[in-house]
Amino acid sequence: MVTFSVSKVLTTPFDRQKPGTSGLHKKVKVFVKPHYLHNFVQSTFNALSAENVRGPTLVVSGDGQYLSKEAIQGSKATGAFILSASHNFGGPNEQQRNIRTRALREWQEYEEALKMKDLGRALRFLKSVESSIEPLNGSSQPPFEDLSLYTSNDDRDWEVLDTCLNADDMKLVASAYSFLKDKGFLPHFSRFRNIVLEGPREVTPRVLKSSTGLDVSRFSPKKWGLSGNSAAVLAAFLGGVSFLLSRGIDIRPNLAILLGLAFLDSIFLGGCCVAQISSYWPPQRRRILVHEAGHLLVAYLIGCPIRGVILDPIVAMQMGIQGQAGTQFWDEKMDKELAKGHLSGTAFDRYCMVLFAGIAAEALIYGEAEGGENDENLFRSICVLLDPPLSIAQMSNQARWSVLQSYNLLKWYKHAHLAVVKALERGSSLSTVIRGIEGSMSSQK
């Protein structure tokens, strides 16, 4: 049997202290005073008669989170002390209460900014919170860290990337990446920004084959219906038409209508309707994901902020993107140099690496590239802007050099590329894709 020694504690009464549901409903600075709990417990016993006090069991428990009901009823207790500070939110002084209340309100505003895809508003909030995280009263703990409103690993910081797609100002997108990198979230972003990859500047078809094991023709985008999946689709279509005609089923009027619609689609909509239909075919969709994942990963590693990835051909058309899909990235250095009418070799190299990364990704995974025709067209349009413009031979060499650098980079970090493909396949948000890159890169060390 457990025995306890009885000791007397001399205290002074607290105003309006009484047992009941609001017995401790006092401000923190009141109930932390000496012997407040002693007075409260004694006031409970004083409210009971001697007969009710002698023998019964009282349970001391929390505020319902830890099986309080089972503990009280299971022991057939007469009563219980339910200890809770839930109505003392905010801390022992007005300063902490005001800060924490404001923090909750501001985080709600941040959630609203995320919902509205307002990058500027969301980023302003994160920066203001970062600058206001200061301990109070000499404490080493931030004023609302214990409430999980803000921690260095808060998932909500990442979510600011999901608002980038709606941002018109690419400098604002770059600020979001810089903010997260400064906080330590993006250690691998711009990892290869200032690194010149090994290898000769002159990349002949023979050098390209010796480095990759693939002929230069394997890196050339294919015209639809001439090779790969599209050739199989075309062959199946023509075979089906031939079979129906052999059975006496004349589908030529309907076929003429379909061909006419396809022609109008290619002229006025850039072929987005046909692309939309073909993108539902699993092998073709997978190839598109591999292609765009290549763009995204290389852009990320060399430090180009990514606005978003568009996988819907119709949405891509509405946003002015040519092709079935598109990865939107930005190179601040190249943008500034183009505005001045001058483009350095370094900026041009970086841009070309991202541009040809989709072709390199397809060649790495499938052994040849089918997509990328629009990437090549964009490359040629940039080459024309150079002063002096590149010759045909120089353009070909630059293309081979760029695709080789991207191919090697994707080969070195194949696990990260696969992580991006899987994330895009699941329809994950941009923040989830970027986190997948960081997780894969960290585990690959």
Coordinates of C-alpha atoms in Angstrom, one line a residue:
M1 CA 0.0 0.0 0.0
V2 CA 1.3 3.4 -0.9
T3 CA 1.5 6.0 1.9
F4 CA 1.9 9.7 1.5
S5 CA 3.1 12.2 4.0
V6 CA 0.9 15.2 4.6
S7 CA 2.4 18.7 4.5
K8 CA 0.8 22.1 4.9
V9 CA 1.2 24.8 2.3
L10 CA 0.5 28.4 3.3
T11 CA -1.1 30.2 0.5
T12 CA -3.3 33.2 -0.2
P13 CA -6.6 32.8 -2.0
F14 CA -7.2 33.8 -5.6
D15 CA -10.1 35.9 -6.6
R16 CA -13.1 34.0 -7.9
Q17 CA -11.3 30.6 -7.9
K18 CA -13.9 27.8 -7.7
P19 CA -14.3 24.2 -8.9
G20 CA -16.2 23.6 -12.1
T21 CA -15.6 23.7 -15.8
S22 CA -14.0 27.1 -15.6
G23 CA -11.9 26.6 -12.5
L24 CA -8.6 27.3 -14.3
H25 CA -10.1 29.7 -16.8
K26 CA -7.5 32.3 -15.9
K27 CA -4.7 34.0 -17.9
V28 CA -1.4 32.2 -17.9
K29 CA 0.3 34.9 -15.8
V30 CA -2.3 34.2 -13.1
F31 CA -2.3 30.4 -12.9
V32 CA 1.5 30.1 -13.0
K33 CA 1.8 32.0 -9.7
P34 CA 2.9 30.0 -6.7
H35 CA 0.4 27.5 -5.2
Y36 CA -2.4 28.3 -7.7
L37 CA -2.9 24.6 -8.2
H38 CA -2.8 23.9 -4.5
N39 CA -5.6 26.4 -4.0
F40 CA -7.7 25.0 -6.8
V41 CA -7.5 21.5 -5.5
Q42 CA -8.3 22.5 -2.0
S43 CA -11.2 24.6 -3.2
T44 CA -12.6 21.4 -4.8
F45 CA -12.4 19.5 -1.5
N46 CA -13.8 22.4 0.4
A47 CA -16.9 22.2 -1.8
L48 CA -17.5 18.6 -0.8
S49 CA -18.6 17.3 2.6
A50 CA -16.4 15.1 4.7
E51 CA -18.4 12.0 3.8
N52 CA -18.0 12.6 0.0
V53 CA -14.2 13.1 0.3
R54 CA -13.4 10.0 2.4
G55 CA -12.6 7.0 0.2
P56 CA -13.6 8.1 -3.4
T57 CA -11.2 8.1 -6.3
L58 CA -10.4 11.2 -8.3
V59 CA -8.6 10.9 -11.7
V60 CA -6.2 13.6 -13.0
S61 CA -6.4 13.7 -16.8
G62 CA -5.8 15.8 -19.8
D63 CA -8.4 17.5 -22.0
G64 CA -9.9 14.4 -23.7
Q65 CA -7.0 13.5 -26.0
Y66 CA -5.7 10.6 -23.9
L67 CA -8.6 8.3 -23.2
S68 CA -9.9 10.5 -20.4
K69 CA -13.4 9.0 -20.7
E70 CA -12.1 5.4 -20.4
A71 CA -9.8 6.3 -17.5
I72 CA -12.6 8.0 -15.5
Q73 CA -15.5 5.6 -16.2
G74 CA -13.3 2.5 -16.2
S75 CA -12.0 3.2 -12.7
K76 CA -15.5 4.1 -11.5
A77 CA -14.1 7.3 -10.2
T78 CA -16.1 9.8 -8.3
G79 CA -14.8 12.7 -10.4
A80 CA -11.7 14.0 -12.2
F81 CA -9.5 16.9 -12.7
I82 CA -9.5 17.6 -16.4
L83 CA -6.5 19.8 -17.0
S84 CA -6.5 21.9 -20.2
A85 CA -4.9 25.1 -21.4
S86 CA -6.8 25.3 -24.6
H87 CA -8.5 28.5 -23.6
N88 CA -5.2 30.1 -22.7
F89 CA -4.0 30.1 -26.3
G90 CA -1.2 32.6 -26.9
G91 CA 1.1 32.3 -23.9
P92 CA 1.7 34.1 -20.7
N93 CA 1.6 37.7 -21.9
E94 CA -0.3 39.9 -24.2
Q95 CA 2.6 40.2 -26.6
Q96 CA 2.6 36.5 -27.3
R97 CA -1.1 36.3 -27.6
N98 CA -1.2 39.1 -30.1
I99 CA 1.6 37.6 -32.2
R100 CA 0.1 34.1 -32.3
T101 CA -3.4 35.4 -33.1
R102 CA -1.9 37.5 -35.9
A103 CA 0.1 34.5 -37.1
L104 CA -3.0 32.4 -37.4
R105 CA -4.8 35.1 -39.3
E106 CA -1.9 35.7 -41.6
W107 CA -1.5 31.9 -42.3
Q108 CA -5.2 31.9 -43.3
E109 CA -4.4 34.7 -45.7
Y110 CA -1.5 32.7 -47.1
E111 CA -3.8 29.7 -47.7
E112 CA -6.2 32.0 -49.5
A113 CA -3.3 33.3 -51.7
L114 CA -2.4 29.7 -52.6
K115 CA -6.0 29.0 -53.4
M116 CA -6.2 32.0 -55.7
K117 CA -2.7 31.2 -57.2
D118 CA -1.5 34.7 -56.2
L119 CA 2.3 34.3 -56.2
G120 CA 3.1 37.9 -55.2
R121 CA 0.8 37.8 -52.2
A122 CA 2.0 34.4 -51.0
L123 CA 5.6 35.3 -51.4
R124 CA 5.2 38.6 -49.5
F125 CA 3.7 36.7 -46.6
L126 CA 6.5 34.2 -46.4
K127 CA 9.1 36.9 -46.5
S128 CA 7.3 38.9 -43.8
V129 CA 7.0 35.8 -41.6
E130 CA 10.7 35.1 -42.1
S131 CA 11.7 38.5 -41.0
S132 CA 9.4 38.5 -37.9
I133 CA 10.5 35.2 -36.4
E134 CA 12.3 36.5 -33.3
P135 CA 12.2 34.8 -29.8
L136 CA 10.4 36.7 -27.0
N137 CA 11.7 37.5 -23.6
G138 CA 15.1 35.9 -24.2
S139 CA 13.6 32.6 -25.2
S140 CA 15.4 30.5 -27.9
Q141 CA 12.0 29.4 -29.3
P142 CA 10.2 31.4 -32.0
P143 CA 6.9 32.8 -30.6
F144 CA 4.6 30.4 -32.4
E145 CA 6.9 27.5 -33.2
D146 CA 5.2 25.2 -30.6
L147 CA 1.9 25.7 -32.5
S148 CA 3.4 24.4 -35.8
L149 CA 2.5 27.7 -37.4
Y150 CA 6.0 28.1 -38.8
T151 CA 8.9 25.8 -38.8
S152 CA 11.9 25.4 -41.0
N153 CA 10.4 22.3 -42.6
D154 CA 6.9 23.5 -43.1
D155 CA 5.3 22.0 -46.2
R156 CA 3.4 25.2 -46.8
D157 CA 6.6 27.0 -47.8
W158 CA 6.9 24.6 -50.8
E159 CA 3.4 25.3 -51.9
V160 CA 4.4 28.8 -53.1
L161 CA 5.8 27.1 -56.2
D162 CA 2.3 25.9 -57.1
T163 CA 1.2 29.6 -57.7
C164 CA 4.0 30.2 -60.3
L165 CA 2.1 29.1 -63.3
N166 CA -0.4 32.0 -63.0
A167 CA 2.4 34.6 -62.5
D168 CA 3.0 36.9 -65.5
D169 CA 6.2 38.3 -63.9
M170 CA 9.0 35.8 -64.3
K171 CA 11.2 37.8 -62.0
L172 CA 8.6 37.1 -59.3
V173 CA 8.9 33.3 -60.1
A174 CA 12.7 33.6 -59.8
S175 CA 12.2 35.3 -56.4
A176 CA 10.2 32.3 -55.2
Y177 CA 13.0 29.9 -56.1
S178 CA 15.6 32.3 -54.5
F179 CA 13.6 32.5 -51.3
L180 CA 13.3 28.7 -51.0
K181 CA 17.0 28.2 -51.9
D182 CA 18.1 30.7 -49.2
K183 CA 16.0 28.8 -46.7
G184 CA 17.7 25.5 -47.6
F185 CA 14.8 23.9 -49.4
L186 CA 16.5 23.7 -52.8
P187 CA 20.2 22.7 -52.3
H188 CA 20.4 21.3 -55.8
F189 CA 18.8 24.2 -57.7
S190 CA 21.4 25.8 -59.9
R191 CA 24.0 23.2 -58.9
F192 CA 25.5 23.3 -62.4
R193 CA 25.0 27.0 -63.1
N194 CA 28.7 27.9 -63.2
I195 CA 30.1 24.5 -64.1
V196 CA 31.4 23.9 -67.7
L197 CA 30.7 20.3 -68.5
E198 CA 33.6 18.2 -69.7
G199 CA 34.1 17.4 -73.4
P200 CA 35.1 19.2 -76.6
R201 CA 33.2 22.1 -78.0
E202 CA 33.3 20.6 -81.4
V203 CA 30.9 17.6 -81.4
T204 CA 30.9 15.7 -84.7
P205 CA 28.4 13.0 -85.4
R206 CA 31.2 10.5 -84.6
V207 CA 31.9 12.1 -81.3
L208 CA 28.2 12.1 -80.4
K209 CA 27.9 8.4 -81.2
S210 CA 31.1 7.4 -79.3
S211 CA 29.7 9.2 -76.2
T212 CA 26.1 8.0 -76.4
G213 CA 26.2 4.9 -78.5
L214 CA 23.5 6.4 -80.8
D215 CA 23.7 7.7 -84.3
V216 CA 23.0 11.4 -84.8
S217 CA 19.8 10.5 -86.6
R218 CA 18.5 9.1 -83.3
F219 CA 18.4 12.7 -81.9
S220 CA 16.4 14.1 -84.8
P221 CA 12.7 14.6 -84.2
K222 CA 10.5 12.5 -86.5
K223 CA 7.7 13.6 -88.7
W224 CA 4.4 12.1 -87.6
G225 CA 3.7 8.8 -89.3
L226 CA 7.2 8.1 -90.5
S227 CA 8.6 6.2 -87.5
G228 CA 8.0 5.0 -84.0
N229 CA 4.6 5.0 -82.4
S230 CA 3.1 7.3 -84.9
A231 CA 4.1 5.0 -87.8
A232 CA 2.4 2.1 -86.0
V233 CA -0.8 4.2 -85.5
L234 CA -0.7 5.2 -89.2
A235 CA -0.2 1.6 -90.3
A236 CA -3.0 0.4 -88.1
F237 CA -5.3 3.2 -89.4
L238 CA -4.6 2.4 -93.1
G239 CA -5.0 -1.3 -92.5
G240 CA -8.3 -0.7 -90.8
V241 CA -9.5 1.5 -93.8
S242 CA -8.3 -1.2 -96.2
F243 CA -10.2 -3.9 -94.3
L244 CA -13.5 -2.0 -94.3
L245 CA -13.2 -1.2 -98.0
S246 CA -12.6 -4.9 -98.7
R247 CA -15.8 -5.7 -96.9
G248 CA -17.8 -3.3 -99.0
I249 CA -18.1 -0.7 -96.3
D250 CA -17.5 2.7 -98.0
I251 CA -16.2 5.1 -95.4
R252 CA -14.6 7.5 -97.9
P253 CA -17.2 10.3 -97.2
N254 CA -16.5 10.1 -93.5
L255 CA -12.8 9.8 -94.1
A256 CA -12.8 13.0 -96.2
I257 CA -14.6 14.8 -93.4
L258 CA -12.0 13.6 -90.9
L259 CA -9.1 14.6 -93.1
G260 CA -10.7 18.0 -93.6
L261 CA -11.1 18.5 -89.9
A262 CA -7.5 17.4 -89.3
F263 CA -6.3 19.9 -91.9
L264 CA -8.2 22.8 -90.3
D265 CA -6.9 21.7 -86.9
S266 CA -3.3 21.9 -88.2
I267 CA -3.8 25.3 -89.9
F268 CA -5.8 27.2 -87.3
L269 CA -5.2 25.3 -84.0
G270 CA -1.6 24.1 -84.6
G271 CA -2.7 20.5 -84.5
C272 CA -3.7 20.7 -80.8
C273 CA -6.9 18.6 -81.3
V274 CA -5.1 15.7 -82.9
A275 CA -2.4 16.1 -80.2
Q276 CA -5.1 16.0 -77.5
I277 CA -6.4 12.7 -78.9
S278 CA -3.0 11.1 -79.3
S279 CA -1.9 12.2 -75.8
Y280 CA -4.5 9.8 -74.3
W281 CA -2.7 6.8 -75.9
P282 CA -0.5 5.5 -72.9
P283 CA 2.8 4.9 -74.9
Q284 CA 2.5 8.4 -76.5
R285 CA 1.6 10.1 -73.2
R286 CA 4.5 8.4 -71.4
R287 CA 6.9 9.6 -74.1
I288 CA 5.6 13.2 -73.7
L289 CA 6.2 12.9 -69.9
V290 CA 9.8 11.7 -70.5
H291 CA 10.4 14.6 -72.8
E292 CA 9.0 17.3 -70.5
A293 CA 10.8 15.8 -67.5
G294 CA 14.0 16.2 -69.4
H295 CA 13.4 19.9 -69.9
L296 CA 12.4 20.4 -66.3
L297 CA 15.3 18.6 -64.6
V298 CA 18.0 20.2 -66.8
A299 CA 16.5 23.6 -66.3
Y300 CA 16.4 23.0 -62.5
L301 CA 20.0 21.8 -62.3
I302 CA 21.4 24.7 -64.2
G303 CA 19.4 27.3 -62.2
C304 CA 16.5 28.3 -64.6
P305 CA 13.3 28.9 -62.5
I306 CA 10.5 26.8 -63.8
R307 CA 7.1 28.4 -64.1
G308 CA 5.2 25.2 -64.7
V309 CA 4.7 22.2 -67.0
I310 CA 1.7 22.1 -69.4
L311 CA 0.7 18.6 -70.5
D312 CA -2.7 19.4 -72.0
P313 CA -2.3 20.4 -75.7
I314 CA -5.4 22.7 -75.6
V315 CA -4.1 24.5 -72.5
A316 CA -0.7 24.8 -74.2
M317 CA -2.3 26.4 -77.2
Q318 CA -4.2 28.9 -75.0
M319 CA -0.9 29.8 -73.3
G320 CA 0.9 30.3 -76.7
I321 CA 2.9 27.1 -76.4
Q322 CA 3.6 25.2 -79.6
G323 CA 3.3 21.5 -79.6
Q324 CA 1.6 18.9 -77.5
A325 CA 3.1 20.1 -74.2
G326 CA 5.6 22.5 -72.8
T327 CA 7.8 23.4 -69.9
Q328 CA 8.1 27.1 -69.1
F329 CA 11.4 28.2 -67.7
W330 CA 13.3 31.5 -67.5
D331 CA 16.9 32.5 -67.7
E332 CA 17.4 35.9 -66.2
K333 CA 20.9 36.4 -67.6
M334 CA 19.8 35.5 -71.2
D335 CA 16.7 37.8 -70.8
K336 CA 18.8 40.8 -69.8
E337 CA 21.4 40.2 -72.6
L338 CA 18.7 39.8 -75.3
A339 CA 17.2 43.1 -74.1
K340 CA 20.6 44.7 -74.7
G341 CA 20.9 43.1 -78.1
H342 CA 23.8 40.9 -77.0
L343 CA 23.9 37.3 -76.1
S344 CA 27.0 35.7 -74.5
G345 CA 28.1 32.2 -75.3
T346 CA 27.5 31.0 -71.7
A347 CA 23.8 32.2 -71.6
F348 CA 23.2 30.7 -75.1
D349 CA 24.8 27.4 -74.1
R350 CA 22.6 27.2 -71.0
Y351 CA 19.5 28.0 -73.0
C352 CA 20.3 25.4 -75.6
M353 CA 20.9 22.7 -73.0
V354 CA 17.4 23.1 -71.7
L355 CA 15.9 23.4 -75.1
F356 CA 17.5 20.1 -76.3
A357 CA 17.0 18.3 -73.0
G358 CA 13.6 16.8 -74.1
I359 CA 15.2 15.2 -77.1
A360 CA 18.1 14.0 -75.0
A361 CA 15.7 12.4 -72.5
E362 CA 13.8 10.5 -75.2
A363 CA 17.0 9.3 -76.7
L364 CA 18.3 8.2 -73.3
I365 CA 15.1 6.2 -72.4
Y366 CA 13.9 5.0 -75.8
G367 CA 17.0 5.0 -77.9
E368 CA 15.7 7.7 -80.2
A369 CA 13.7 10.9 -80.1
E370 CA 10.4 11.4 -81.8
G371 CA 9.3 14.8 -80.3
G372 CA 11.2 18.0 -80.2
E373 CA 10.4 19.6 -83.6
N374 CA 9.2 22.8 -82.0
D375 CA 12.3 22.8 -79.8
E376 CA 14.4 22.8 -83.0
N377 CA 12.4 25.5 -84.6
L378 CA 12.8 27.7 -81.5
F379 CA 16.5 27.0 -81.6
R380 CA 16.8 28.2 -85.2
S381 CA 14.8 31.3 -84.4
I382 CA 17.2 32.2 -81.6
C383 CA 20.2 31.6 -83.8
V384 CA 18.9 34.1 -86.3
L385 CA 18.9 36.8 -83.6
L386 CA 22.6 36.4 -82.9
D387 CA 25.1 38.9 -84.2
P388 CA 26.6 37.6 -86.3
P389 CA 24.1 34.8 -86.9
L390 CA 25.4 31.2 -86.8
S391 CA 26.1 29.4 -90.0
I392 CA 24.4 26.1 -90.8
A393 CA 27.5 24.2 -89.7
Q394 CA 27.8 26.1 -86.5
M395 CA 24.1 25.6 -85.7
S396 CA 24.4 21.8 -86.2
N397 CA 27.5 21.7 -84.0
Q398 CA 25.8 23.8 -81.3
A399 CA 22.8 21.5 -81.4
R400 CA 24.9 18.3 -81.1
W401 CA 27.0 19.9 -78.3
S402 CA 23.9 20.9 -76.3
V403 CA 22.1 17.6 -76.7
L404 CA 25.3 15.7 -75.6
Q405 CA 25.6 17.9 -72.4
S406 CA 21.9 17.3 -71.6
Y407 CA 22.2 13.6 -72.3
N408 CA 25.1 13.2 -69.9
L409 CA 23.4 15.3 -67.2
L410 CA 20.3 13.2 -67.4
K411 CA 22.3 10.0 -67.5
W412 CA 24.2 11.0 -64.3
Y413 CA 20.9 11.8 -62.5
K414 CA 18.6 9.2 -64.1
H415 CA 16.9 8.5 -60.8
A416 CA 15.9 12.1 -60.5
H417 CA 14.6 12.1 -64.1
L418 CA 12.5 9.0 -63.4
A419 CA 11.2 10.7 -60.2
V420 CA 10.0 13.6 -62.3
V421 CA 8.3 11.3 -64.8
K422 CA 6.5 9.5 -62.1
A423 CA 5.4 12.7 -60.4
L424 CA 4.0 14.1 -63.7
E425 CA 2.3 10.8 -64.4
R426 CA 0.5 11.1 -61.1
G427 CA -0.6 14.6 -61.9
S428 CA 1.4 16.0 -59.0
S429 CA 1.8 19.7 -58.4
L430 CA 5.1 21.6 -59.3
S431 CA 6.1 21.7 -55.6
T432 CA 5.7 18.0 -55.3
V433 CA 7.8 17.5 -58.5
I434 CA 10.6 19.7 -57.2
R435 CA 10.6 18.0 -53.8
G436 CA 10.9 14.7 -55.7
I437 CA 14.0 16.0 -57.4
E438 CA 15.6 17.1 -54.2
G439 CA 14.7 13.8 -52.5
S440 CA 16.1 11.7 -55.3
M441 CA 19.3 13.8 -55.6
S442 CA 19.9 13.6 -51.9
S443 CA 19.5 9.9 -51.7
Q444 CA 21.7 9.4 -54.8
K445 CA 24.8 10.8 -53.0

